[in-house]
Short mmCIF file of N, CA and C in Angstrom, two decimals:
data_model
loop_
_atom_site.label_atom_id
_atom_site.label_comp_id
_atom_site.label_asym_id
_atom_site.label_seq_id
_atom_site.Cartn_x
_atom_site.Cartn_y
_atom_site.Cartn_z
N ALA Q 1 -8.09 -8.10 19.57
CA ALA Q 1 -8.59 -9.45 19.78
C ALA Q 1 -8.82 -9.75 21.25
N GLY Q 2 -8.63 -8.76 22.10
CA GLY Q 2 -8.76 -8.97 23.54
C GLY Q 2 -10.20 -8.92 24.03
N THR Q 3 -10.33 -9.01 25.35
CA THR Q 3 -11.66 -9.11 25.96
C THR Q 3 -12.29 -7.77 26.30
N SER Q 4 -11.61 -6.67 26.06
CA SER Q 4 -12.13 -5.34 26.42
C SER Q 4 -12.46 -5.31 27.91
N SER Q 5 -11.57 -5.85 28.72
CA SER Q 5 -11.85 -6.01 30.15
C SER Q 5 -12.11 -4.68 30.86
N ARG Q 6 -11.43 -3.62 30.47
CA ARG Q 6 -11.66 -2.32 31.12
C ARG Q 6 -13.02 -1.73 30.77
N LEU Q 7 -13.53 -2.08 29.59
CA LEU Q 7 -14.83 -1.58 29.17
C LEU Q 7 -15.96 -2.46 29.67
N GLY Q 8 -15.71 -3.77 29.75
CA GLY Q 8 -16.73 -4.69 30.25
C GLY Q 8 -17.61 -5.27 29.18
N ARG Q 9 -17.37 -4.92 27.94
CA ARG Q 9 -18.11 -5.48 26.80
C ARG Q 9 -17.23 -5.33 25.56
N PRO Q 10 -17.52 -6.07 24.49
CA PRO Q 10 -16.65 -6.00 23.31
C PRO Q 10 -16.65 -4.62 22.66
N LYS Q 11 -15.55 -3.91 22.78
CA LYS Q 11 -15.50 -2.57 22.20
C LYS Q 11 -15.60 -2.61 20.68
N GLN Q 12 -15.19 -3.72 20.09
CA GLN Q 12 -15.25 -3.83 18.64
C GLN Q 12 -16.68 -3.69 18.12
N LEU Q 13 -17.66 -3.98 18.98
CA LEU Q 13 -19.06 -3.91 18.57
C LEU Q 13 -19.76 -2.63 19.02
N LEU Q 14 -19.03 -1.71 19.64
CA LEU Q 14 -19.61 -0.42 20.03
C LEU Q 14 -20.10 0.31 18.80
N ASP Q 15 -21.24 0.97 18.93
CA ASP Q 15 -21.76 1.76 17.82
C ASP Q 15 -20.96 3.05 17.71
N TYR Q 16 -20.39 3.27 16.55
CA TYR Q 16 -19.66 4.50 16.27
C TYR Q 16 -20.10 5.00 14.90
N GLN Q 17 -20.70 6.16 14.87
CA GLN Q 17 -21.20 6.75 13.63
C GLN Q 17 -22.12 5.79 12.87
N GLY Q 18 -22.95 5.06 13.63
CA GLY Q 18 -23.95 4.19 13.02
C GLY Q 18 -23.48 2.82 12.61
N LYS Q 19 -22.27 2.46 13.01
CA LYS Q 19 -21.77 1.12 12.66
C LYS Q 19 -20.86 0.62 13.77
N PRO Q 20 -20.67 -0.69 13.85
CA PRO Q 20 -19.75 -1.22 14.86
C PRO Q 20 -18.34 -0.67 14.65
N LEU Q 21 -17.65 -0.43 15.75
CA LEU Q 21 -16.31 0.15 15.73
C LEU Q 21 -15.35 -0.65 14.84
N ILE Q 22 -15.44 -1.97 14.87
CA ILE Q 22 -14.55 -2.80 14.04
C ILE Q 22 -14.84 -2.60 12.55
N ARG Q 23 -16.10 -2.43 12.21
CA ARG Q 23 -16.45 -2.19 10.81
C ARG Q 23 -15.93 -0.82 10.38
N HIS Q 24 -16.09 0.17 11.25
CA HIS Q 24 -15.56 1.52 10.97
C HIS Q 24 -14.06 1.43 10.68
N ALA Q 25 -13.33 0.71 11.52
CA ALA Q 25 -11.88 0.57 11.34
C ALA Q 25 -11.55 -0.16 10.04
N ALA Q 26 -12.27 -1.23 9.74
CA ALA Q 26 -12.02 -1.99 8.51
C ALA Q 26 -12.31 -1.13 7.28
N LEU Q 27 -13.39 -0.36 7.32
CA LEU Q 27 -13.72 0.51 6.19
C LEU Q 27 -12.66 1.59 6.01
N ASN Q 28 -12.10 2.09 7.09
CA ASN Q 28 -11.02 3.07 6.98
C ASN Q 28 -9.79 2.45 6.34
N ALA Q 29 -9.45 1.24 6.74
CA ALA Q 29 -8.31 0.56 6.12
C ALA Q 29 -8.59 0.32 4.64
N LEU Q 30 -9.80 -0.10 4.32
CA LEU Q 30 -10.16 -0.34 2.92
C LEU Q 30 -10.21 0.94 2.11
N GLY Q 31 -10.45 2.07 2.76
CA GLY Q 31 -10.47 3.36 2.08
C GLY Q 31 -9.08 3.90 1.77
N SER Q 32 -8.07 3.23 2.29
CA SER Q 32 -6.69 3.64 2.03
C SER Q 32 -6.15 2.89 0.82
N SER Q 33 -4.89 3.12 0.52
CA SER Q 33 -4.25 2.43 -0.60
C SER Q 33 -3.75 1.04 -0.22
N CYS Q 34 -3.94 0.63 1.01
CA CYS Q 34 -3.41 -0.64 1.52
C CYS Q 34 -4.24 -1.84 1.06
N ARG Q 35 -3.56 -2.84 0.57
CA ARG Q 35 -4.18 -4.11 0.22
C ARG Q 35 -3.14 -5.20 0.38
N PRO Q 36 -3.49 -6.36 0.83
CA PRO Q 36 -4.78 -6.76 1.36
C PRO Q 36 -5.00 -6.20 2.77
N VAL Q 37 -6.23 -6.28 3.24
CA VAL Q 37 -6.57 -5.88 4.60
C VAL Q 37 -6.97 -7.14 5.36
N ALA Q 38 -6.31 -7.37 6.48
CA ALA Q 38 -6.62 -8.52 7.34
C ALA Q 38 -7.12 -8.00 8.68
N VAL Q 39 -8.09 -8.70 9.24
CA VAL Q 39 -8.63 -8.36 10.56
C VAL Q 39 -8.40 -9.56 11.46
N VAL Q 40 -7.66 -9.35 12.54
CA VAL Q 40 -7.37 -10.43 13.48
C VAL Q 40 -8.46 -10.42 14.55
N LEU Q 41 -9.09 -11.56 14.73
CA LEU Q 41 -10.14 -11.71 15.74
C LEU Q 41 -9.71 -12.72 16.78
N GLY Q 42 -10.13 -12.48 18.00
CA GLY Q 42 -9.82 -13.39 19.10
C GLY Q 42 -11.05 -13.54 19.97
N ALA Q 43 -11.03 -12.89 21.14
CA ALA Q 43 -12.19 -12.93 22.02
C ALA Q 43 -13.40 -12.37 21.26
N PHE Q 44 -14.53 -12.99 21.44
CA PHE Q 44 -15.78 -12.56 20.81
C PHE Q 44 -15.73 -12.65 19.29
N GLY Q 45 -14.79 -13.38 18.74
CA GLY Q 45 -14.66 -13.48 17.29
C GLY Q 45 -15.93 -13.92 16.59
N ASP Q 46 -16.64 -14.88 17.18
CA ASP Q 46 -17.87 -15.35 16.56
C ASP Q 46 -18.93 -14.26 16.50
N ALA Q 47 -18.94 -13.36 17.47
CA ALA Q 47 -19.91 -12.26 17.48
C ALA Q 47 -19.46 -11.11 16.57
N ILE Q 48 -18.16 -10.93 16.41
CA ILE Q 48 -17.63 -9.82 15.64
C ILE Q 48 -17.60 -10.12 14.14
N GLN Q 49 -17.26 -11.33 13.77
CA GLN Q 49 -17.08 -11.67 12.35
C GLN Q 49 -18.28 -11.31 11.48
N PRO Q 50 -19.52 -11.52 11.92
CA PRO Q 50 -20.65 -11.20 11.03
C PRO Q 50 -20.73 -9.73 10.60
N VAL Q 51 -20.22 -8.80 11.40
CA VAL Q 51 -20.30 -7.40 10.99
C VAL Q 51 -19.26 -7.05 9.93
N LEU Q 52 -18.39 -8.00 9.62
CA LEU Q 52 -17.36 -7.80 8.59
C LEU Q 52 -17.62 -8.67 7.36
N GLN Q 53 -18.61 -9.52 7.43
CA GLN Q 53 -18.82 -10.59 6.46
C GLN Q 53 -18.85 -10.11 5.01
N ASP Q 54 -19.43 -8.95 4.76
CA ASP Q 54 -19.58 -8.50 3.37
C ASP Q 54 -18.41 -7.62 2.91
N LEU Q 55 -17.40 -7.46 3.73
CA LEU Q 55 -16.26 -6.62 3.37
C LEU Q 55 -15.13 -7.48 2.78
N PRO Q 56 -14.36 -6.91 1.85
CA PRO Q 56 -13.24 -7.66 1.26
C PRO Q 56 -12.01 -7.65 2.16
N VAL Q 57 -12.17 -8.26 3.34
CA VAL Q 57 -11.07 -8.37 4.29
C VAL Q 57 -10.80 -9.85 4.55
N GLU Q 58 -9.57 -10.13 4.88
CA GLU Q 58 -9.19 -11.48 5.28
C GLU Q 58 -9.38 -11.59 6.79
N ILE Q 59 -10.23 -12.50 7.21
CA ILE Q 59 -10.45 -12.73 8.63
C ILE Q 59 -9.39 -13.71 9.12
N VAL Q 60 -8.66 -13.32 10.14
CA VAL Q 60 -7.61 -14.15 10.72
C VAL Q 60 -8.03 -14.44 12.16
N HIS Q 61 -8.24 -15.70 12.46
CA HIS Q 61 -8.62 -16.09 13.82
C HIS Q 61 -7.36 -16.37 14.64
N ASN Q 62 -7.31 -15.77 15.80
CA ASN Q 62 -6.18 -15.96 16.71
C ASN Q 62 -6.67 -16.78 17.90
N PRO Q 63 -6.47 -18.09 17.87
CA PRO Q 63 -6.93 -18.91 18.99
C PRO Q 63 -6.12 -18.68 20.27
N ARG Q 64 -4.98 -18.01 20.16
CA ARG Q 64 -4.11 -17.78 21.32
C ARG Q 64 -4.29 -16.38 21.89
N TRP Q 65 -5.36 -15.69 21.55
CA TRP Q 65 -5.55 -14.29 21.93
C TRP Q 65 -5.39 -14.05 23.43
N ALA Q 66 -5.80 -15.01 24.26
CA ALA Q 66 -5.75 -14.82 25.71
C ALA Q 66 -4.32 -14.71 26.23
N SER Q 67 -3.34 -15.13 25.45
CA SER Q 67 -1.93 -15.05 25.87
C SER Q 67 -1.34 -13.66 25.68
N GLY Q 68 -2.04 -12.77 24.97
CA GLY Q 68 -1.57 -11.40 24.85
C GLY Q 68 -1.56 -10.86 23.44
N VAL Q 69 -1.34 -9.55 23.36
CA VAL Q 69 -1.39 -8.82 22.10
C VAL Q 69 -0.35 -9.32 21.10
N GLY Q 70 0.77 -9.79 21.59
CA GLY Q 70 1.80 -10.31 20.69
C GLY Q 70 1.30 -11.45 19.83
N THR Q 71 0.40 -12.26 20.36
CA THR Q 71 -0.14 -13.38 19.57
C THR Q 71 -1.00 -12.88 18.41
N SER Q 72 -1.67 -11.75 18.60
CA SER Q 72 -2.46 -11.18 17.50
C SER Q 72 -1.54 -10.60 16.43
N ILE Q 73 -0.44 -10.00 16.86
CA ILE Q 73 0.55 -9.52 15.89
C ILE Q 73 1.14 -10.70 15.13
N HIS Q 74 1.47 -11.77 15.85
CA HIS Q 74 1.99 -12.97 15.17
C HIS Q 74 1.02 -13.43 14.10
N ALA Q 75 -0.27 -13.52 14.45
CA ALA Q 75 -1.29 -14.02 13.52
C ALA Q 75 -1.42 -13.10 12.31
N GLY Q 76 -1.45 -11.80 12.55
CA GLY Q 76 -1.57 -10.86 11.45
C GLY Q 76 -0.36 -10.86 10.53
N ILE Q 77 0.82 -10.91 11.11
CA ILE Q 77 2.04 -10.94 10.29
C ILE Q 77 2.15 -12.25 9.52
N ALA Q 78 1.74 -13.34 10.12
CA ALA Q 78 1.74 -14.62 9.39
C ALA Q 78 0.80 -14.53 8.19
N ALA Q 79 -0.34 -13.90 8.37
CA ALA Q 79 -1.28 -13.74 7.25
C ALA Q 79 -0.66 -12.87 6.15
N MET Q 80 -0.04 -11.76 6.53
CA MET Q 80 0.56 -10.87 5.53
C MET Q 80 1.76 -11.52 4.84
N SER Q 81 2.46 -12.40 5.54
CA SER Q 81 3.62 -13.09 4.96
C SER Q 81 3.22 -14.00 3.81
N ARG Q 82 1.98 -14.41 3.79
CA ARG Q 82 1.50 -15.28 2.70
C ARG Q 82 1.18 -14.48 1.44
N HIS Q 83 1.23 -13.17 1.53
CA HIS Q 83 0.95 -12.29 0.39
C HIS Q 83 2.24 -11.64 -0.09
N ASN Q 84 2.23 -11.18 -1.30
CA ASN Q 84 3.37 -10.47 -1.86
C ASN Q 84 3.25 -8.99 -1.49
N VAL Q 85 3.58 -8.68 -0.26
CA VAL Q 85 3.51 -7.30 0.23
C VAL Q 85 4.91 -6.80 0.57
N ARG Q 86 5.10 -5.50 0.46
CA ARG Q 86 6.38 -4.89 0.82
C ARG Q 86 6.46 -4.59 2.31
N GLY Q 87 5.29 -4.49 2.93
CA GLY Q 87 5.23 -4.17 4.35
C GLY Q 87 3.82 -4.34 4.85
N ALA Q 88 3.61 -4.01 6.11
CA ALA Q 88 2.29 -4.13 6.71
C ALA Q 88 2.11 -3.02 7.74
N ILE Q 89 0.89 -2.53 7.82
CA ILE Q 89 0.53 -1.56 8.84
C ILE Q 89 -0.22 -2.29 9.95
N LEU Q 90 0.25 -2.12 11.17
CA LEU Q 90 -0.46 -2.63 12.33
C LEU Q 90 -1.33 -1.50 12.86
N CYS Q 91 -2.59 -1.80 13.03
CA CYS Q 91 -3.52 -0.79 13.51
C CYS Q 91 -4.54 -1.43 14.45
N LEU Q 92 -5.28 -0.58 15.13
CA LEU Q 92 -6.23 -1.05 16.13
C LEU Q 92 -7.64 -0.59 15.79
N ALA Q 93 -8.61 -1.33 16.24
CA ALA Q 93 -10.01 -0.94 16.03
C ALA Q 93 -10.42 0.17 16.97
N ASP Q 94 -9.71 0.36 18.07
CA ASP Q 94 -10.18 1.31 19.09
C ASP Q 94 -9.60 2.71 18.96
N GLN Q 95 -9.10 3.05 17.78
CA GLN Q 95 -8.63 4.41 17.48
C GLN Q 95 -9.53 4.99 16.38
N PRO Q 96 -10.75 5.40 16.72
CA PRO Q 96 -11.74 5.74 15.70
C PRO Q 96 -11.43 6.96 14.85
N LEU Q 97 -10.54 7.83 15.27
CA LEU Q 97 -10.23 9.02 14.48
C LEU Q 97 -9.16 8.76 13.42
N VAL Q 98 -8.52 7.61 13.49
CA VAL Q 98 -7.55 7.24 12.46
C VAL Q 98 -8.33 6.98 11.17
N SER Q 99 -7.88 7.59 10.09
CA SER Q 99 -8.63 7.61 8.83
C SER Q 99 -7.84 6.95 7.70
N PRO Q 100 -8.47 6.80 6.54
CA PRO Q 100 -7.71 6.32 5.38
C PRO Q 100 -6.49 7.20 5.10
N ASP Q 101 -6.65 8.50 5.27
CA ASP Q 101 -5.52 9.43 5.06
C ASP Q 101 -4.38 9.14 6.04
N SER Q 102 -4.72 8.77 7.28
CA SER Q 102 -3.69 8.43 8.27
C SER Q 102 -2.82 7.28 7.75
N TYR Q 103 -3.47 6.25 7.22
CA TYR Q 103 -2.73 5.10 6.70
C TYR Q 103 -1.93 5.48 5.46
N ASP Q 104 -2.52 6.28 4.58
CA ASP Q 104 -1.81 6.67 3.36
C ASP Q 104 -0.61 7.56 3.66
N ARG Q 105 -0.67 8.36 4.73
CA ARG Q 105 0.51 9.15 5.12
C ARG Q 105 1.67 8.22 5.49
N LEU Q 106 1.36 7.12 6.19
CA LEU Q 106 2.40 6.15 6.53
C LEU Q 106 2.99 5.54 5.25
N VAL Q 107 2.11 5.13 4.35
CA VAL Q 107 2.55 4.51 3.09
C VAL Q 107 3.40 5.48 2.29
N ASN Q 108 2.93 6.72 2.15
CA ASN Q 108 3.67 7.70 1.35
C ASN Q 108 5.04 8.01 1.95
N ALA Q 109 5.12 8.09 3.27
CA ALA Q 109 6.42 8.31 3.91
C ALA Q 109 7.35 7.13 3.68
N TYR Q 110 6.79 5.93 3.72
CA TYR Q 110 7.57 4.72 3.46
C TYR Q 110 8.11 4.73 2.02
N LEU Q 111 7.24 5.02 1.07
CA LEU Q 111 7.64 5.00 -0.34
C LEU Q 111 8.62 6.11 -0.68
N ALA Q 112 8.58 7.22 0.06
CA ALA Q 112 9.44 8.36 -0.23
C ALA Q 112 10.84 8.24 0.37
N GLY Q 113 11.03 7.32 1.28
CA GLY Q 113 12.32 7.25 1.96
C GLY Q 113 12.89 5.85 2.01
N ASN Q 114 13.78 5.65 2.93
CA ASN Q 114 14.41 4.33 3.08
C ASN Q 114 14.33 3.86 4.53
N HIS Q 115 13.21 4.13 5.17
CA HIS Q 115 12.99 3.69 6.53
C HIS Q 115 12.19 2.39 6.55
N GLY Q 116 12.55 1.50 7.42
CA GLY Q 116 11.84 0.22 7.55
C GLY Q 116 10.64 0.30 8.46
N ILE Q 117 10.57 1.36 9.26
CA ILE Q 117 9.45 1.55 10.18
C ILE Q 117 8.98 2.99 10.07
N ILE Q 118 7.69 3.15 9.83
CA ILE Q 118 7.08 4.47 9.85
C ILE Q 118 6.08 4.43 11.00
N ALA Q 119 6.43 5.11 12.09
CA ALA Q 119 5.63 5.06 13.31
C ALA Q 119 4.84 6.34 13.51
N SER Q 120 3.66 6.20 14.03
CA SER Q 120 2.84 7.36 14.38
C SER Q 120 3.35 7.97 15.67
N ALA Q 121 3.48 9.28 15.68
CA ALA Q 121 3.92 10.01 16.87
C ALA Q 121 2.74 10.82 17.41
N TYR Q 122 2.48 10.64 18.72
CA TYR Q 122 1.38 11.36 19.38
C TYR Q 122 1.57 11.25 20.88
N SER Q 123 1.10 12.25 21.59
CA SER Q 123 1.13 12.25 23.07
C SER Q 123 2.50 11.87 23.63
N ASP Q 124 3.57 12.42 23.07
CA ASP Q 124 4.93 12.15 23.54
C ASP Q 124 5.33 10.68 23.48
N THR Q 125 4.77 9.95 22.53
CA THR Q 125 5.14 8.55 22.35
C THR Q 125 5.08 8.20 20.87
N VAL Q 126 5.45 6.98 20.55
CA VAL Q 126 5.29 6.45 19.19
C VAL Q 126 4.53 5.15 19.30
N GLY Q 127 3.81 4.84 18.24
CA GLY Q 127 3.05 3.60 18.28
C GLY Q 127 2.23 3.39 17.03
N VAL Q 128 1.09 2.76 17.23
CA VAL Q 128 0.21 2.39 16.13
C VAL Q 128 -0.74 3.54 15.81
N PRO Q 129 -1.12 3.62 14.55
CA PRO Q 129 -0.73 2.73 13.47
C PRO Q 129 0.74 2.91 13.10
N VAL Q 130 1.33 1.79 12.70
CA VAL Q 130 2.75 1.78 12.34
C VAL Q 130 2.95 0.86 11.16
N LEU Q 131 3.79 1.30 10.25
CA LEU Q 131 4.11 0.49 9.07
C LEU Q 131 5.48 -0.16 9.28
N PHE Q 132 5.53 -1.46 9.05
CA PHE Q 132 6.78 -2.21 9.12
C PHE Q 132 7.11 -2.78 7.75
N ASP Q 133 8.35 -2.58 7.32
CA ASP Q 133 8.84 -3.21 6.11
C ASP Q 133 8.86 -4.73 6.32
N ARG Q 134 8.67 -5.45 5.25
CA ARG Q 134 8.64 -6.91 5.30
C ARG Q 134 9.91 -7.49 5.95
N SER Q 135 11.05 -6.81 5.80
CA SER Q 135 12.30 -7.31 6.39
C SER Q 135 12.22 -7.38 7.92
N LEU Q 136 11.25 -6.67 8.51
CA LEU Q 136 11.09 -6.67 9.97
C LEU Q 136 10.03 -7.66 10.45
N PHE Q 137 9.37 -8.35 9.53
CA PHE Q 137 8.36 -9.33 9.93
C PHE Q 137 8.92 -10.38 10.89
N PRO Q 138 10.16 -10.88 10.69
CA PRO Q 138 10.68 -11.85 11.66
C PRO Q 138 10.76 -11.31 13.08
N HIS Q 139 11.09 -10.02 13.23
CA HIS Q 139 11.14 -9.41 14.57
C HIS Q 139 9.75 -9.39 15.20
N LEU Q 140 8.74 -9.11 14.40
CA LEU Q 140 7.36 -9.10 14.90
C LEU Q 140 6.89 -10.50 15.23
N ALA Q 141 7.30 -11.46 14.44
CA ALA Q 141 6.91 -12.86 14.67
C ALA Q 141 7.54 -13.41 15.94
N GLU Q 142 8.64 -12.80 16.39
CA GLU Q 142 9.34 -13.26 17.59
C GLU Q 142 8.96 -12.49 18.85
N LEU Q 143 8.01 -11.57 18.75
CA LEU Q 143 7.59 -10.82 19.93
C LEU Q 143 7.13 -11.76 21.03
N PRO Q 144 7.40 -11.44 22.28
CA PRO Q 144 6.79 -12.22 23.37
C PRO Q 144 5.27 -12.12 23.25
N ASP Q 145 4.59 -13.18 23.65
CA ASP Q 145 3.14 -13.23 23.51
C ASP Q 145 2.43 -12.04 24.11
N ASP Q 146 2.96 -11.52 25.21
CA ASP Q 146 2.27 -10.46 25.93
C ASP Q 146 2.80 -9.06 25.62
N LYS Q 147 3.58 -8.91 24.56
CA LYS Q 147 4.15 -7.60 24.22
C LYS Q 147 3.66 -7.13 22.86
N GLY Q 148 3.47 -5.82 22.76
CA GLY Q 148 3.12 -5.20 21.50
C GLY Q 148 4.36 -4.88 20.69
N CYS Q 149 4.17 -4.08 19.66
CA CYS Q 149 5.26 -3.81 18.71
C CYS Q 149 6.15 -2.64 19.09
N LYS Q 150 5.87 -1.94 20.17
CA LYS Q 150 6.65 -0.76 20.53
C LYS Q 150 8.13 -1.08 20.73
N GLY Q 151 8.42 -2.24 21.29
CA GLY Q 151 9.81 -2.63 21.49
C GLY Q 151 10.57 -2.75 20.18
N VAL Q 152 9.91 -3.24 19.14
CA VAL Q 152 10.55 -3.34 17.83
C VAL Q 152 10.82 -1.93 17.28
N ILE Q 153 9.87 -1.05 17.46
CA ILE Q 153 10.05 0.34 17.00
C ILE Q 153 11.25 0.96 17.71
N LEU Q 154 11.27 0.87 19.03
CA LEU Q 154 12.32 1.53 19.82
C LEU Q 154 13.68 0.88 19.64
N SER Q 155 13.72 -0.40 19.28
CA SER Q 155 15.01 -1.06 19.12
C SER Q 155 15.62 -0.84 17.73
N HIS Q 156 14.93 -0.12 16.88
CA HIS Q 156 15.46 0.18 15.53
C HIS Q 156 15.37 1.69 15.25
N PRO Q 157 15.97 2.53 16.09
CA PRO Q 157 15.83 3.98 15.88
C PRO Q 157 16.42 4.45 14.55
N ASP Q 158 17.45 3.77 14.07
CA ASP Q 158 18.08 4.16 12.81
C ASP Q 158 17.22 3.81 11.60
N ARG Q 159 16.26 2.91 11.78
CA ARG Q 159 15.39 2.52 10.68
C ARG Q 159 13.99 3.10 10.81
N THR Q 160 13.78 3.95 11.83
CA THR Q 160 12.44 4.44 12.14
C THR Q 160 12.28 5.91 11.79
N LEU Q 161 11.18 6.22 11.12
CA LEU Q 161 10.76 7.58 10.88
C LEU Q 161 9.46 7.78 11.64
N GLN Q 162 9.41 8.81 12.44
CA GLN Q 162 8.20 9.14 13.19
C GLN Q 162 7.47 10.25 12.45
N ILE Q 163 6.18 10.07 12.24
CA ILE Q 163 5.39 11.12 11.61
C ILE Q 163 4.23 11.48 12.54
N PRO Q 164 3.87 12.74 12.60
CA PRO Q 164 2.77 13.14 13.48
C PRO Q 164 1.46 12.46 13.10
N CYS Q 165 0.78 11.97 14.11
CA CYS Q 165 -0.52 11.33 13.91
C CYS Q 165 -1.37 11.62 15.16
N PRO Q 166 -1.74 12.88 15.36
CA PRO Q 166 -2.47 13.24 16.58
C PRO Q 166 -3.81 12.52 16.71
N GLU Q 167 -4.39 12.12 15.61
CA GLU Q 167 -5.67 11.41 15.66
C GLU Q 167 -5.56 10.05 16.34
N ALA Q 168 -4.36 9.50 16.40
CA ALA Q 168 -4.17 8.18 17.02
C ALA Q 168 -4.19 8.24 18.55
N GLU Q 169 -4.07 9.44 19.12
CA GLU Q 169 -4.07 9.50 20.59
C GLU Q 169 -5.46 9.26 21.17
N THR Q 170 -6.49 9.39 20.37
CA THR Q 170 -7.85 9.12 20.84
C THR Q 170 -8.12 7.64 20.69
N ASP Q 171 -8.26 6.96 21.82
CA ASP Q 171 -8.58 5.54 21.79
C ASP Q 171 -9.66 5.24 22.82
N ILE Q 172 -10.21 4.06 22.72
CA ILE Q 172 -11.31 3.67 23.59
C ILE Q 172 -10.88 2.47 24.43
N ASP Q 173 -10.81 2.70 25.73
CA ASP Q 173 -10.46 1.62 26.65
C ASP Q 173 -11.50 1.42 27.75
N CYS Q 174 -12.21 2.49 28.11
CA CYS Q 174 -13.18 2.40 29.21
C CYS Q 174 -14.42 3.23 28.86
N GLN Q 175 -15.42 3.19 29.71
CA GLN Q 175 -16.67 3.90 29.44
C GLN Q 175 -16.46 5.41 29.30
N ALA Q 176 -15.58 5.99 30.09
CA ALA Q 176 -15.31 7.43 29.97
C ALA Q 176 -14.77 7.76 28.58
N ASP Q 177 -13.95 6.87 28.02
CA ASP Q 177 -13.44 7.07 26.66
C ASP Q 177 -14.57 7.02 25.64
N VAL Q 178 -15.49 6.10 25.83
CA VAL Q 178 -16.64 5.98 24.93
C VAL Q 178 -17.41 7.30 24.93
N GLU Q 179 -17.69 7.80 26.09
CA GLU Q 179 -18.46 9.05 26.22
C GLU Q 179 -17.70 10.23 25.61
N ARG Q 180 -16.39 10.28 25.83
CA ARG Q 180 -15.57 11.36 25.27
C ARG Q 180 -15.56 11.30 23.75
N VAL Q 181 -15.38 10.10 23.18
CA VAL Q 181 -15.32 9.96 21.73
C VAL Q 181 -16.68 10.25 21.09
N LEU Q 182 -17.74 9.80 21.70
CA LEU Q 182 -19.07 10.05 21.14
C LEU Q 182 -19.44 11.52 21.21
N ALA Q 183 -18.84 12.27 22.13
CA ALA Q 183 -19.11 13.69 22.25
C ALA Q 183 -18.35 14.53 21.21
N LEU Q 184 -17.35 13.94 20.56
CA LEU Q 184 -16.55 14.68 19.58
C LEU Q 184 -17.39 15.05 18.37
#
């Protein structure tokens, strides 16, 4: 939901494989076993929403997007809390190699065990996409406005299972990333 300040234009609208990056991400989420799918919009929301209009996704507007990524997590978790879900996967539009299978691996690991967090492991770190059990929604709702979910992951090592997700290390933040991803 941010301004894509390092790129200088809305990355969500970048053309990737013939469609806007945000649509690609939404279609990947919809191609998984996850339902419902919510898309949090902030900066450029009015320009981005039309490329999602015909998809069965819940559009969540985050009017506080300028205060930081935590506000988008708050908005998304609030939306998921209104549904009868066991958990939620937090994911980003700027990780184009993350696929429906990536999301289903998180879900299957969650269903097979007793971990409240299934985090993607890549590039010597853990992060998104990440599945949080509903019992952890309050922790996500209390995140500082300018913080992502990594602190919640790291503060619950006993409840966290890390699974390899090398496709998540490819993300788009600047023009060099765009060129690298398009060359793949």
